[in-house]
Each structure stands twice: as structure tokens, then as C-alpha cells.
């Protein structure tokens, strides 16, 4: 079997076109332009690329964006002061703090300071709590993109066994929470694995849908995948051979039913869902 490719790039373009139409309608209706403020601390090259791509996405969708840069040596107080200013600014609807922050910065304190109504990454404890209770305000961007990819490719989620490898606050945990919720896009039986999971291949081989978010190049091999399974590769690893995922794409493609490539899989969907959340934030703030 050769797995079909789940084309995240094409779906992201479709979603972005939908969002651009919705943004135009919102502007016509309210006279306001949705605006995303990105906060970038230090000189992390990957962070700079991510922020540039997110701003480019905003521009293409008709969303305003601002970039607020602070030096790597910025203090907690300086960062908190900037967040407070953005919280108070009625022209800013969404605030994105690009991670990772320098070690000296208290990341939780900074993320907790973002107004929950402007928290387009859905990292604030209030938004995490709402997600767990099944009444989300914002869905976290990467898991939301993956859920849309499954839904729009008519991949059955309800009743399926989903195995998520990785338990980060950004991907693994919210992904599991979303897929186990009652209702559309949920109702899966979810198993979450991590570095302490015993006999990982035995668990992953039982997955109808395997979602991998570890951060280790080509970690998932063909032996870890059930024939015909859907494999979603979240990993972005920079190697001498270029960007690769957490899945050994060529080997797993021979076993899986459907698979996302890296690049061109989950990454572009993350940005599309950030635009979606920025528009949602602007709508909420418009009343
Ligand atoms: N495409 C996108 O838009 C997007 C968005 C976000 C992240 N990413 C990428 O996705 C990857 C994961 O990101 P993240 O932020 O979720 O990473 P993270 O915070 O570093 O978490 C990694 C998770 O993988 C688990 N893990 C590590 N080694 C393992 C092993 N040998 N066996 C089983 N589990 C193992 C860890 O387990 P423990 O908890 O036990 O340590 C942890 O839960 C990275 O490559 C990142 O760049 C991509």
C-alpha cells in the first residue's frame, strides 16, 4: 500500500480564502479591521521565520498585524508592561507571544497576563479550562488545524482509536482533549503517549489515527504503524537534509492509508487557524 497524501497546504489555502471573505464581511459590517499583535523576544531565527509567516498570512487575509520586538535581555516587567498595553489597546484584537521565550523570562506569568479575550493561541488557563469543559472560546491553532484536516477529508473520528505521541501544552494535551469531546470532530477513544510510555510500538500499532508531536526526526518507523492507519506528523526538525517530520515518511508511507508530509502538512494549517482565531477575537470584542 502507498498512503494517500493529506495535503495541508492546499487545505490551508482553502481555509485562508474562506477567512479572507469573512474578514471582508466583518469589515463591511463593523468598519473595524481585525488586528493581531505579535510579540517577539530575542533573536531566535525560527521564531523570526514563524512570526514573518504569520504576519504575511494576516496581510493576505486582510487582517492588520503589528510586530513588537524586545531584546533577549528584556525583563519580565518590560514584557508584562507591553502585554498590558496591548490588552488595553482597543485596536488590537489578538495577542501572540512567540515561543520559546528566553530562559530568564517567566513564560507562564507572561502567557497568563494576556487578556483571555485576546488569547488567540488559547494558552491562557481560562481558555484551557474552557476547552477541557467542552465550551471553548478559542481552539489552539495546531490541534484545530489537524481536526479540520481530519474532518474535511472525511476521516472518521467518532469511535476511532486515536493515539497521540507527545503531551505538550501546545499540541499533545489539547489535541487529546479536542478529539475526546462529545460531538462533531470528537467522540474518539484517545490514548496519549510520552517518553515514559512502556512498549510504545505496541500502543501505536493499535491506532486508527496516529498523531505524532515529539520533535525527533523520523522517530516513527513503519513497524509502529497499523496498515491503513492515518498518520499525522506534527514534527518540524531542521536537519542537514532540510526540514523533516517526526515520522520516517518514505517507510511509513508504504504502510499507512493516509499521511501528512513535512513540510506542507500540519504547518500551514496552524497559521490558517491563527487567522481564524484573530477574526473570532475581533468579533467577540465587537460585541
Ligand atoms: N506544525 C506546527 O505547526 C507545529 C506546531 C507546534 C509544534 N510543532 C513541532 O512538533 C514537535 C513537538 O512540539 P511540542 O511543542 O509538542 O514539543 P515538546 O513540548 O518538546 O513535547 C514533546 C513531547 O514528546 C514526548 N517525547 C519525547 N521523546 C519521546 C519518546 N522517545 N517517546 C515518546 N514520547 C516522546 C515528550 O514526552 P515527555 O513529556 O515525557 O517529556 C513530550 O511530551 C516539534 O518538532 C515542534 O517543532 C509543529
Coordinates of N, CA and C in Angstrom, one line a residue, residues 105-212:
X105 N 13.0 34.6 31.2 CA 11.6 35.1 31.3 C 10.7 34.1 31.9
X106 N 9.8 34.5 32.7 CA 8.8 33.6 33.3 C 7.6 33.4 32.4
X107 N 7.7 32.3 31.6 CA 6.8 32.1 30.5 C 5.3 32.1 30.9
X108 N 5.1 31.3 32.0 CA 3.7 31.2 32.5 C 3.1 32.5 32.9
X109 N 4.0 33.3 33.6 CA 3.5 34.6 34.0 C 3.1 35.5 32.8
X110 N 3.9 35.4 31.8 CA 3.7 36.3 30.6 C 2.4 35.8 29.9
X111 N 2.3 34.5 29.7 CA 1.1 34.0 29.0 C -0.2 34.2 29.8
X112 N -0.1 34.1 31.1 CA -1.2 34.3 32.0 C -1.7 35.8 32.0
X113 N -0.8 36.7 31.6 CA -1.1 38.1 31.6 C -1.9 38.5 30.3
X114 N -1.9 37.7 29.3 CA -2.7 38.1 28.1 C -4.2 38.0 28.4
X115 N -4.9 39.1 28.0 CA -6.3 39.1 28.1 C -6.9 37.9 27.5
X116 N -7.7 37.1 28.3 CA -8.2 35.8 27.7 C -9.1 36.0 26.4
X117 N -9.6 37.3 26.2 CA -10.4 37.5 25.0 C -9.5 37.8 23.8
X118 N -8.2 38.1 24.1 CA -7.2 38.4 23.0 C -6.3 37.2 22.8
X119 N -6.5 36.1 23.6 CA -5.6 35.0 23.6 C -5.8 34.0 22.4
X120 N -5.3 34.5 21.3 CA -5.6 33.7 20.0 C -4.8 32.4 19.9
X121 N -3.8 32.2 20.8 CA -3.1 30.9 20.8 C -3.8 29.9 21.8
X122 N -4.8 30.4 22.6 CA -5.5 29.6 23.6 C -4.6 29.0 24.6
X123 N -3.7 29.8 25.1 CA -2.7 29.3 26.1 C -3.2 29.7 27.5
X124 N -4.0 30.7 27.6 CA -4.4 31.2 29.0 C -5.2 30.1 29.7
X125 N -4.9 30.0 31.0 CA -5.6 28.9 31.8 C -7.1 28.9 31.7
X126 N -7.7 30.2 31.6 CA -9.1 30.2 31.4 C -9.6 29.6 30.1
X127 N -8.8 29.8 29.1 CA -9.2 29.2 27.8 C -8.9 27.7 27.7
X128 N -7.8 27.3 28.4 CA -7.5 25.8 28.5 C -8.6 25.1 29.3
X129 N -9.1 25.8 30.4 CA -10.1 25.2 31.2 C -11.4 25.1 30.4
X130 N -11.7 26.1 29.7 CA -13.0 26.1 28.9 C -12.9 25.0 27.8
X131 N -11.7 24.8 27.2 CA -11.6 23.7 26.2 C -11.8 22.4 26.9
X132 N -11.3 22.2 28.1 CA -11.5 20.9 28.8 C -12.9 20.6 29.1
X133 N -13.7 21.8 29.4 CA -15.1 21.6 29.7 C -16.0 21.5 28.5
X134 N -15.4 21.6 27.3 CA -16.2 21.4 26.1 C -16.9 22.7 25.7
X135 N -16.5 23.8 26.2 CA -17.1 25.1 25.8 C -16.0 26.1 25.4
X136 N -15.2 25.7 24.4 CA -14.0 26.6 24.1 C -14.4 27.9 23.6
X137 N -13.5 28.9 23.9 CA -13.6 30.3 23.4 C -12.8 30.3 22.1
X138 N -11.5 29.8 22.2 CA -10.6 29.7 21.1 C -10.1 28.2 21.1
X139 N -10.0 27.6 19.9 CA -9.3 26.3 19.8 C -7.8 26.6 19.5
X140 N -6.9 25.8 20.2 CA -5.5 26.0 19.9 C -5.2 25.7 18.5
X141 N -4.3 26.5 17.9 CA -4.2 26.5 16.4 C -3.7 25.2 15.8
X142 N -2.7 24.6 16.3 CA -2.2 23.4 15.6 C -3.2 22.2 15.8
X143 N -3.7 21.9 17.0 CA -4.7 20.9 17.1 C -6.0 21.2 16.3
X144 N -6.4 22.5 16.2 CA -7.6 22.8 15.4 C -7.3 22.5 13.9
X145 N -6.1 22.9 13.5 CA -5.8 22.6 12.1 C -5.9 21.1 11.8
X146 N -5.4 20.3 12.7 CA -5.4 18.8 12.5 C -6.8 18.3 12.5
X147 N -7.6 18.9 13.4 CA -9.0 18.4 13.4 C -9.8 18.8 12.1
X148 N -9.5 20.0 11.6 CA -10.1 20.4 10.3 C -9.6 19.5 9.2
X149 N -8.3 19.1 9.2 CA -7.8 18.2 8.2 C -8.5 16.9 8.2
X150 N -8.7 16.3 9.4 CA -9.4 15.1 9.5 C -10.9 15.2 9.0
X151 N -11.6 16.3 9.5 CA -13.0 16.4 9.2 C -13.2 16.7 7.7
X152 N -12.3 17.5 7.1 CA -12.6 17.9 5.7 C -12.1 16.8 4.7
X153 N -11.4 15.9 5.2 CA -11.0 14.7 4.4 C -11.9 13.5 4.7
X154 N -13.0 13.8 5.4 CA -14.0 12.8 5.8 C -13.3 11.5 6.5
X155 N -12.3 11.8 7.3 CA -11.7 10.7 8.1 C -12.5 10.5 9.3
X156 N -13.1 9.3 9.5 CA -13.9 9.1 10.7 C -13.1 9.3 12.0
X157 N -13.7 10.2 12.9 CA -13.0 10.4 14.2 C -13.8 9.7 15.3
X158 N -15.2 9.9 15.2 CA -16.0 9.3 16.2 C -15.8 7.7 16.3
X159 N -15.5 7.3 17.5 CA -15.4 5.8 17.6 C -14.0 5.3 17.3
X160 N -13.2 6.1 16.6 CA -11.8 5.7 16.2 C -10.9 5.7 17.4
X161 N -9.9 4.8 17.3 CA -8.8 4.9 18.3 C -7.7 5.8 17.8
X162 N -7.6 7.0 18.5 CA -6.5 7.9 18.2 C -5.4 7.8 19.2
X163 N -4.2 7.6 18.7 CA -3.0 7.7 19.6 C -2.2 8.9 19.3
X164 N -2.0 9.7 20.4 CA -1.2 10.9 20.3 C 0.1 10.7 21.0
X165 N 1.2 10.9 20.2 CA 2.5 10.8 20.9 C 3.0 12.2 21.2
X166 N 3.2 12.5 22.5 CA 3.5 13.9 22.9 C 2.4 14.4 23.8
X167 N 2.8 15.1 24.9 CA 1.8 15.6 25.9 C 2.1 17.1 26.2
X168 N 2.6 17.8 25.2 CA 2.9 19.2 25.4 C 1.6 20.0 25.5
X169 N 1.7 21.2 26.2 CA 0.5 22.1 26.3 C 0.1 22.7 25.0
X170 N 1.0 22.7 24.0 CA 0.7 23.3 22.7 C 0.0 22.4 21.8
X171 N 0.4 21.1 21.8 CA -0.1 20.2 20.8 C -0.8 18.9 21.5
X172 N 0.0 18.1 22.1 CA -0.5 16.8 22.6 C -1.7 16.9 23.5
X173 N -1.6 17.7 24.6 CA -2.7 17.7 25.5 C -4.0 18.3 24.9
X174 N -4.0 19.5 24.3 CA -5.2 20.0 23.7 C -5.7 19.1 22.6
X175 N -4.8 18.5 21.8 CA -5.3 17.6 20.7 C -6.1 16.5 21.3
X176 N -5.6 15.8 22.4 CA -6.3 14.7 23.0 C -7.7 15.2 23.6
X177 N -7.7 16.4 24.2 CA -8.9 16.9 24.8 C -10.0 17.2 23.7
X178 N -9.5 17.7 22.6 CA -10.5 18.0 21.5 C -11.1 16.8 20.9
X179 N -10.2 15.8 20.7 CA -10.8 14.6 19.9 C -11.6 13.7 20.9
X180 N -11.5 13.9 22.2 CA -12.3 13.1 23.0 C -13.6 13.8 23.5
X181 N -13.8 15.1 23.1 CA -15.0 15.8 23.4 C -16.2 15.1 22.8
X182 N -17.4 15.3 23.4 CA -18.6 14.9 22.7 C -18.9 15.7 21.5
X183 N -19.4 15.1 20.4 CA -19.8 15.9 19.3 C -18.9 15.9 18.1
X184 N -19.3 16.7 17.1 CA -18.6 16.7 15.8 C -17.1 17.0 16.0
X185 N -16.2 16.2 15.4 CA -14.8 16.4 15.5 C -14.2 15.7 16.7
X186 N -15.1 15.1 17.5 CA -14.7 14.4 18.7 C -15.2 13.0 18.8
X187 N -15.5 12.5 20.0 CA -16.0 11.2 20.2 C -15.0 10.1 19.9
X188 N -13.7 10.4 19.8 CA -12.7 9.4 19.6 C -12.3 8.7 21.0
X189 N -11.8 7.6 20.9 CA -11.1 7.0 22.0 C -9.7 7.3 21.9
X190 N -9.2 8.1 22.9 CA -7.8 8.7 22.8 C -6.8 8.1 23.8
X191 N -5.7 7.7 23.3 CA -4.6 7.3 24.1 C -3.4 8.3 23.9
X192 N -2.9 8.8 25.0 CA -1.8 9.8 24.9 C -0.5 9.1 25.4
X193 N 0.6 9.2 24.6 CA 1.8 8.5 24.9 C 2.9 9.6 25.1
X194 N 4.0 9.3 25.8 CA 5.1 10.2 26.1 C 6.3 9.4 26.3
X195 N 7.4 10.1 26.8 CA 8.7 9.4 26.9 C 8.7 8.3 27.9
X196 N 7.7 8.3 28.8 CA 7.7 7.2 29.8 C 6.7 6.1 29.4
X197 N 6.2 6.1 28.3 CA 5.2 5.1 27.8 C 6.0 3.8 27.6
X198 N 5.5 2.7 28.2 CA 6.1 1.4 28.1 C 5.7 0.8 26.7
X199 N 6.6 0.2 26.0 CA 6.3 -0.5 24.7 C 5.5 0.3 23.8
X200 N 6.0 1.5 23.5 CA 5.3 2.5 22.6 C 4.8 1.8 21.3
X201 N 5.7 1.0 20.6 CA 5.2 0.5 19.3 C 3.9 -0.4 19.5
X202 N 3.8 -1.1 20.6 CA 2.6 -1.9 20.8 C 1.4 -1.0 20.9
X203 N 1.5 0.2 21.5 CA 0.4 1.1 21.6 C 0.1 1.8 20.3
X204 N 1.1 2.2 19.6 CA 0.9 3.0 18.3 C 0.3 2.1 17.3
X205 N 0.6 0.8 17.3 CA 0.1 -0.2 16.3 C -1.4 -0.4 16.4
X206 N -2.0 0.1 17.5 CA -3.4 -0.1 17.7 C -4.2 1.2 17.2
X207 N -3.4 2.2 16.7 CA -4.1 3.4 16.3 C -4.7 3.4 15.0
X208 N -6.0 3.8 14.9 CA -6.6 4.1 13.6 C -6.0 5.4 13.1
X209 N -5.8 6.4 14.0 CA -5.3 7.7 13.7 C -4.1 7.9 14.6
X210 N -2.9 8.1 14.0 CA -1.7 8.3 14.9 C -1.2 9.7 14.7
X211 N -1.2 10.5 15.8 CA -0.7 11.9 15.7 C 0.6 12.0 16.5
X212 N 1.6 12.5 15.8 CA 2.9 12.5 16.3 C 3.5 13.9 16.5

